[in-house]
Amino acid sequence: MMHIKTQLEMHEYRATAGELSKRALRLAGSLAKPGVSTKSIDLAVEAFIRQNAAKPGFKGYGGFPASICASVNDEVVHGIPSPGVILKSGDILSVDVGANKAGWAGDNAWTFYVGEVAPEVKGLCECTRDCLKAAIEAAVPGNRLGDVGYAVQSLAENNGYGVVRDYTGHGVGHVMHEDPNVPNYGKKGRGVLLQVGMMIAIEPMLTLGTSQTHVRENGWTVVTDDGLPAAHFENTIGITKDGPVVLTQDEKGAWCSMQGGGEAKA
Ligand code: MG
């Protein structure tokens, strides 16, 4: 079911769950350094969220066992943090995190460079981030979800990257997943009409090789079939009469540094 929000509700979302989710994401990025385990990042982020009168939205969601998704290299999404996964220079770490606060469900994601990352992998990450920007710009009232998906797909494929189709963005509100689904592919002028008051999470997932994926035996972690890297960026936005507004942002804005370990602790 699709819920239309008021301007005031969007403002509330941004001031509570949206802002805290971005701060949690920045904290995760600041910790993404060689020698650090993904579980230690998960624990630090969970503590931070709880210290701010909120709950980690992912913990227990559908049975997910942690507060962040930590997906390394060929892991696309839903990676489970582990003390045995130690980051090393050259890795990329995609962190997806949501804080639930004041009745709202935050959701945002970013891919961070761990140490020195190869230029071709940086290119993948930069293009995925640019796809997110392009998709947000296309999310204006009167456009359709096909225009948003087209923005991602065309930019990605023109640059030679794969677009993961098995997972999509989604409506966001009092719960993390509402209608509609927001695919990262599409045709201009097709699909659900974008209306003032919609809140959606846009989350392109691009791959260096094949866009085909499968789920590991743990039942969660999505990996590329060919073992090549994938990148994932996500913001939750609100559609207003003046255009799209990113709601997962803090005093530093809606975008994070991509270099892990490069920001002061949140
Ligand atoms: Mg999401």
Short mmCIF file of N, CA and C and ligand atoms in Angstrom, two decimals, residues 58 96 107-108 168-170 172 176-177 201-203 232 234 236, ligand 1:
data_model
loop_
_atom_site.label_atom_id
_atom_site.label_comp_id
_atom_site.label_asym_id
_atom_site.label_seq_id
_atom_site.Cartn_x
_atom_site.Cartn_y
_atom_site.Cartn_z
N PHE A 58 17.30 -2.45 11.01
CA PHE A 58 17.52 -3.70 10.29
C PHE A 58 17.56 -4.90 11.24
N ASP A 96 24.65 -0.56 4.49
CA ASP A 96 23.25 -0.17 4.41
C ASP A 96 22.77 -0.10 5.85
N ASP A 107 16.52 4.83 6.11
CA ASP A 107 17.17 3.85 5.24
C ASP A 107 18.11 4.57 4.28
N ASN A 108 19.40 4.26 4.38
CA ASN A 108 20.37 4.79 3.41
C ASN A 108 21.60 3.90 3.34
N THR A 168 15.41 -3.95 -5.55
CA THR A 168 14.95 -2.63 -5.95
C THR A 168 14.89 -1.69 -4.76
N GLY A 169 14.72 -0.41 -5.05
CA GLY A 169 14.33 0.54 -4.02
C GLY A 169 12.85 0.34 -3.69
N HIS A 170 12.33 1.25 -2.85
CA HIS A 170 11.01 1.00 -2.27
C HIS A 170 10.46 2.25 -1.62
N VAL A 172 9.07 4.31 1.57
CA VAL A 172 9.55 4.36 2.95
C VAL A 172 8.57 5.20 3.77
N MET A 176 9.98 0.32 6.97
CA MET A 176 11.07 0.50 6.01
C MET A 176 10.67 0.19 4.58
N HIS A 177 9.78 -0.77 4.40
CA HIS A 177 9.41 -1.12 3.03
C HIS A 177 7.92 -0.91 2.81
N ALA A 201 12.88 5.24 -1.26
CA ALA A 201 14.32 4.98 -1.19
C ALA A 201 14.78 4.57 -2.59
N ILE A 202 15.73 5.33 -3.12
CA ILE A 202 16.32 5.01 -4.43
C ILE A 202 17.68 4.40 -4.16
N GLU A 203 17.93 3.21 -4.72
CA GLU A 203 19.18 2.52 -4.34
C GLU A 203 19.77 1.71 -5.49
N HIS A 232 26.76 -0.01 -4.20
CA HIS A 232 25.37 0.24 -3.77
C HIS A 232 25.31 1.58 -3.05
N GLU A 234 22.36 4.60 -1.64
CA GLU A 234 20.93 4.79 -1.39
C GLU A 234 20.66 6.05 -0.57
N THR A 236 16.96 8.12 0.91
CA THR A 236 15.51 8.22 0.94
C THR A 236 15.14 9.65 0.60
MG MG B 1 16.41 0.40 1.09
#
